[in-house]
């Protein structure tokens, strides 16, 4: 009986892992098939013809894929820079200072996740059309940063709150500059080297 239960448990775990692997890798395999399929009609389970014709169109000079990739990377870098520029001081203030409305401020950063995104985007689009930000890199960065700040502020606040304030006091007591002290707070692993120096 124990051996049967062991085999049944092993089969159940194997089945669960197989289903999980299918859920993760199944869409990727399907995407890989569609990426190189040139002809694929209904009764066939796999494409009848593979090739690179569509890739040639994408990367042709008129395709604009490389320009779109460059714009995407530029938007991502600007979004990260803007999110960090706001999240690091806000996270430090929320973690270290005794703010009167701290809970309300943290809740305000969660509001974009509390309601469906589509109505928010429709209203943002209306405002952006009025002020001339629609279809611009600045507008896209602002929309992405509004969602990035939700995570960035909470993560920065939790990271600063997790560092013992006595580390900051010890660094300043040993003659560290405000920048070195900030580095000590943000990178706790650097604190032993700073104190040793």
mmCIF file of C-alpha atoms in Angstrom:
data_model
loop_
_atom_site.group_PDB
_atom_site.id
_atom_site.type_symbol
_atom_site.label_atom_id
_atom_site.label_comp_id
_atom_site.label_asym_id
_atom_site.label_seq_id
_atom_site.Cartn_x
_atom_site.Cartn_y
_atom_site.Cartn_z
ATOM 1 C CA UNK A 1 0.000 0.000 0.000
ATOM 2 C CA UNK A 2 2.836 2.379 0.895
ATOM 3 C CA UNK A 3 4.613 1.576 -2.368
ATOM 4 C CA UNK A 4 1.415 2.275 -4.327
ATOM 5 C CA UNK A 5 0.985 5.594 -2.560
ATOM 6 C CA UNK A 6 4.612 6.460 -3.346
ATOM 7 C CA UNK A 7 4.144 5.649 -7.017
ATOM 8 C CA UNK A 8 0.851 7.563 -7.140
ATOM 9 C CA UNK A 9 2.471 10.566 -5.462
ATOM 10 C CA UNK A 10 5.392 10.475 -7.880
ATOM 11 C CA UNK A 11 3.006 10.243 -10.847
ATOM 12 C CA UNK A 12 0.945 13.154 -9.499
ATOM 13 C CA UNK A 13 4.061 15.304 -9.066
ATOM 14 C CA UNK A 14 5.286 14.326 -12.530
ATOM 15 C CA UNK A 15 1.902 15.162 -14.044
ATOM 16 C CA UNK A 16 1.852 18.517 -12.264
ATOM 17 C CA UNK A 17 5.377 19.348 -13.484
ATOM 18 C CA UNK A 18 4.416 18.273 -17.006
ATOM 19 C CA UNK A 19 1.336 20.517 -16.991
ATOM 20 C CA UNK A 20 3.375 23.414 -15.644
ATOM 21 C CA UNK A 21 6.043 22.892 -18.327
ATOM 22 C CA UNK A 22 3.341 22.776 -21.000
ATOM 23 C CA UNK A 23 1.769 25.990 -19.679
ATOM 24 C CA UNK A 24 5.155 27.743 -19.741
ATOM 25 C CA UNK A 25 6.783 26.352 -22.885
ATOM 26 C CA UNK A 26 3.690 25.561 -24.970
ATOM 27 C CA UNK A 27 3.018 29.178 -25.985
ATOM 28 C CA UNK A 28 6.717 29.671 -26.728
ATOM 29 C CA UNK A 29 6.799 26.645 -29.041
ATOM 30 C CA UNK A 30 3.666 27.923 -30.776
ATOM 31 C CA UNK A 31 5.264 31.350 -31.166
ATOM 32 C CA UNK A 32 8.433 29.786 -32.605
ATOM 33 C CA UNK A 33 6.340 27.853 -35.133
ATOM 34 C CA UNK A 34 4.460 30.989 -36.190
ATOM 35 C CA UNK A 35 7.705 32.955 -36.441
ATOM 36 C CA UNK A 36 8.996 30.760 -39.265
ATOM 37 C CA UNK A 37 5.759 29.434 -40.804
ATOM 38 C CA UNK A 38 5.021 30.652 -44.290
ATOM 39 C CA UNK A 39 2.124 28.329 -45.042
ATOM 40 C CA UNK A 40 -0.079 26.801 -42.392
ATOM 41 C CA UNK A 41 -3.639 25.820 -43.223
ATOM 42 C CA UNK A 42 -6.341 24.348 -41.047
ATOM 43 C CA UNK A 43 -6.100 20.570 -41.102
ATOM 44 C CA UNK A 44 -2.312 20.561 -40.767
ATOM 45 C CA UNK A 45 -0.967 20.337 -37.238
ATOM 46 C CA UNK A 46 2.372 21.833 -38.233
ATOM 47 C CA UNK A 47 3.216 24.381 -40.938
ATOM 48 C CA UNK A 48 3.537 22.981 -44.439
ATOM 49 C CA UNK A 49 6.277 25.442 -45.349
ATOM 50 C CA UNK A 50 8.938 27.194 -43.284
ATOM 51 C CA UNK A 51 11.038 30.165 -44.317
ATOM 52 C CA UNK A 52 12.382 33.627 -43.571
ATOM 53 C CA UNK A 53 10.246 35.669 -45.981
ATOM 54 C CA UNK A 54 8.411 37.558 -43.227
ATOM 55 C CA UNK A 55 11.656 38.217 -41.352
ATOM 56 C CA UNK A 56 13.070 39.712 -44.539
ATOM 57 C CA UNK A 57 10.128 42.109 -44.696
ATOM 58 C CA UNK A 58 10.515 43.092 -41.039
ATOM 59 C CA UNK A 59 14.226 43.873 -41.314
ATOM 60 C CA UNK A 60 14.070 45.469 -44.742
ATOM 61 C CA UNK A 61 14.931 49.182 -44.891
ATOM 62 C CA UNK A 62 11.224 50.015 -45.227
ATOM 63 C CA UNK A 63 10.254 47.723 -42.324
ATOM 64 C CA UNK A 64 11.386 50.117 -39.595
ATOM 65 C CA UNK A 65 12.049 47.346 -37.053
ATOM 66 C CA UNK A 66 15.469 48.631 -36.019
ATOM 67 C CA UNK A 67 14.167 52.171 -35.570
ATOM 68 C CA UNK A 68 11.294 50.811 -33.464
ATOM 69 C CA UNK A 69 13.753 48.793 -31.388
ATOM 70 C CA UNK A 70 15.892 51.863 -30.804
ATOM 71 C CA UNK A 71 12.844 53.881 -29.757
ATOM 72 C CA UNK A 72 11.741 51.104 -27.404
ATOM 73 C CA UNK A 73 15.152 50.957 -25.724
ATOM 74 C CA UNK A 74 15.214 54.758 -25.427
ATOM 75 C CA UNK A 75 11.723 54.780 -23.861
ATOM 76 C CA UNK A 76 12.739 52.025 -21.437
ATOM 77 C CA UNK A 77 15.880 53.874 -20.326
ATOM 78 C CA UNK A 78 14.013 57.155 -19.841
ATOM 79 C CA UNK A 79 11.245 55.398 -17.925
ATOM 80 C CA UNK A 80 13.722 53.733 -15.570
ATOM 81 C CA UNK A 81 15.604 57.008 -15.046
ATOM 82 C CA UNK A 82 12.398 58.922 -14.297
ATOM 83 C CA UNK A 83 11.090 56.206 -11.983
ATOM 84 C CA UNK A 84 14.357 56.094 -10.047
ATOM 85 C CA UNK A 85 14.583 59.892 -9.861
ATOM 86 C CA UNK A 86 11.181 59.966 -8.161
ATOM 87 C CA UNK A 87 11.234 56.642 -6.285
ATOM 88 C CA UNK A 88 14.579 56.929 -4.495
ATOM 89 C CA UNK A 89 13.881 60.268 -2.734
ATOM 90 C CA UNK A 90 10.245 59.308 -2.138
ATOM 91 C CA UNK A 91 11.237 55.895 -0.762
ATOM 92 C CA UNK A 92 13.841 57.478 1.497
ATOM 93 C CA UNK A 93 11.352 60.047 2.800
ATOM 94 C CA UNK A 94 8.647 57.444 3.374
ATOM 95 C CA UNK A 95 11.052 55.112 5.186
ATOM 96 C CA UNK A 96 13.134 57.545 7.226
ATOM 97 C CA UNK A 97 10.999 60.604 7.896
ATOM 98 C CA UNK A 98 7.963 60.739 10.158
ATOM 99 C CA UNK A 99 5.433 61.889 7.610
ATOM 100 C CA UNK A 100 1.943 62.691 8.788
ATOM 101 C CA UNK A 101 0.148 61.121 5.821
ATOM 102 C CA UNK A 102 2.593 58.276 5.123
ATOM 103 C CA UNK A 103 -0.068 55.574 4.780
ATOM 104 C CA UNK A 104 -2.180 57.741 2.510
ATOM 105 C CA UNK A 105 0.815 58.538 0.297
ATOM 106 C CA UNK A 106 1.692 54.848 -0.055
ATOM 107 C CA UNK A 107 -1.938 54.115 -0.845
ATOM 108 C CA UNK A 108 -1.924 56.827 -3.520
ATOM 109 C CA UNK A 109 0.914 55.022 -5.292
ATOM 110 C CA UNK A 110 -1.260 51.883 -5.391
ATOM 111 C CA UNK A 111 -4.303 53.590 -6.925
ATOM 112 C CA UNK A 112 -3.289 52.940 -10.571
ATOM 113 C CA UNK A 113 -3.476 49.213 -9.799
ATOM 114 C CA UNK A 114 -6.802 49.447 -7.957
ATOM 115 C CA UNK A 115 -8.942 50.291 -10.975
ATOM 116 C CA UNK A 116 -9.052 48.800 -14.497
ATOM 117 C CA UNK A 117 -6.362 50.190 -16.767
ATOM 118 C CA UNK A 118 -8.497 50.862 -19.850
ATOM 119 C CA UNK A 119 -10.534 53.763 -18.379
ATOM 120 C CA UNK A 120 -7.318 55.285 -17.031
ATOM 121 C CA UNK A 121 -5.644 55.094 -20.436
ATOM 122 C CA UNK A 122 -8.671 56.582 -22.194
ATOM 123 C CA UNK A 123 -8.660 59.566 -19.838
ATOM 124 C CA UNK A 124 -4.882 59.934 -20.095
ATOM 125 C CA UNK A 125 -5.160 59.885 -23.907
ATOM 126 C CA UNK A 126 -7.781 62.645 -23.766
ATOM 127 C CA UNK A 127 -5.551 64.813 -21.574
ATOM 128 C CA UNK A 128 -2.485 64.074 -23.685
ATOM 129 C CA UNK A 129 -4.314 65.063 -26.868
ATOM 130 C CA UNK A 130 -5.254 68.379 -25.273
ATOM 131 C CA UNK A 131 -1.716 69.202 -24.116
ATOM 132 C CA UNK A 132 0.079 67.790 -27.183
ATOM 133 C CA UNK A 133 1.744 64.771 -25.582
ATOM 134 C CA UNK A 134 -0.125 62.124 -27.588
ATOM 135 C CA UNK A 135 2.157 60.142 -29.866
ATOM 136 C CA UNK A 136 5.360 61.529 -28.326
ATOM 137 C CA UNK A 137 8.170 59.767 -26.507
ATOM 138 C CA UNK A 138 7.539 61.990 -23.476
ATOM 139 C CA UNK A 139 3.918 60.874 -23.295
ATOM 140 C CA UNK A 140 4.848 57.191 -23.539
ATOM 141 C CA UNK A 141 7.503 57.604 -20.843
ATOM 142 C CA UNK A 142 5.030 59.328 -18.514
ATOM 143 C CA UNK A 143 2.445 56.564 -18.943
ATOM 144 C CA UNK A 144 5.024 53.824 -18.335
ATOM 145 C CA UNK A 145 6.489 55.677 -15.372
ATOM 146 C CA UNK A 146 3.062 56.020 -13.758
ATOM 147 C CA UNK A 147 2.928 52.229 -13.477
ATOM 148 C CA UNK A 148 6.620 51.835 -12.754
ATOM 149 C CA UNK A 149 6.388 54.171 -9.788
ATOM 150 C CA UNK A 150 3.905 51.863 -8.094
ATOM 151 C CA UNK A 151 6.557 49.199 -7.718
ATOM 152 C CA UNK A 152 9.572 51.473 -7.517
ATOM 153 C CA UNK A 153 8.336 53.562 -4.578
ATOM 154 C CA UNK A 154 7.190 50.561 -2.579
ATOM 155 C CA UNK A 155 10.452 48.687 -3.222
ATOM 156 C CA UNK A 156 12.610 51.713 -2.402
ATOM 157 C CA UNK A 157 10.615 52.414 0.747
ATOM 158 C CA UNK A 158 10.922 48.811 1.919
ATOM 159 C CA UNK A 159 14.643 48.741 1.113
ATOM 160 C CA UNK A 160 15.369 51.922 3.072
ATOM 161 C CA UNK A 161 13.199 50.780 5.981
ATOM 162 C CA UNK A 162 15.078 47.466 6.156
ATOM 163 C CA UNK A 163 18.436 49.188 6.763
ATOM 164 C CA UNK A 164 19.232 49.937 10.385
ATOM 165 C CA UNK A 165 19.543 53.731 10.962
ATOM 166 C CA UNK A 166 22.562 53.075 13.179
ATOM 167 C CA UNK A 167 24.515 52.196 10.014
ATOM 168 C CA UNK A 168 23.924 55.721 8.735
ATOM 169 C CA UNK A 169 24.920 57.212 12.062
ATOM 170 C CA UNK A 170 28.068 55.064 12.221
ATOM 171 C CA UNK A 171 29.094 56.042 8.701
ATOM 172 C CA UNK A 172 28.627 59.761 9.427
ATOM 173 C CA UNK A 173 30.475 59.356 12.750
ATOM 174 C CA UNK A 174 33.462 57.840 10.943
ATOM 175 C CA UNK A 175 33.673 60.843 8.608
ATOM 176 C CA UNK A 176 31.751 59.577 5.582
ATOM 177 C CA UNK A 177 30.315 62.217 3.308
ATOM 178 C CA UNK A 178 26.548 62.367 2.721
ATOM 179 C CA UNK A 179 27.030 60.624 -0.642
ATOM 180 C CA UNK A 180 29.110 57.843 0.905
ATOM 181 C CA UNK A 181 26.541 57.519 3.664
ATOM 182 C CA UNK A 182 23.748 57.236 1.123
ATOM 183 C CA UNK A 183 25.736 54.571 -0.713
ATOM 184 C CA UNK A 184 26.139 52.742 2.602
ATOM 185 C CA UNK A 185 22.384 52.814 3.128
ATOM 186 C CA UNK A 186 21.506 51.693 -0.371
ATOM 187 C CA UNK A 187 24.223 49.063 -0.553
ATOM 188 C CA UNK A 188 24.452 47.467 2.907
ATOM 189 C CA UNK A 189 27.134 45.073 1.664
ATOM 190 C CA UNK A 190 29.436 48.063 1.126
ATOM 191 C CA UNK A 191 29.108 49.149 4.769
ATOM 192 C CA UNK A 192 31.831 46.838 6.185
ATOM 193 C CA UNK A 193 34.320 48.125 3.588
ATOM 194 C CA UNK A 194 33.366 51.735 4.345
ATOM 195 C CA UNK A 195 33.736 51.238 8.067
ATOM 196 C CA UNK A 196 37.029 49.405 7.585
ATOM 197 C CA UNK A 197 38.370 52.345 5.593
#
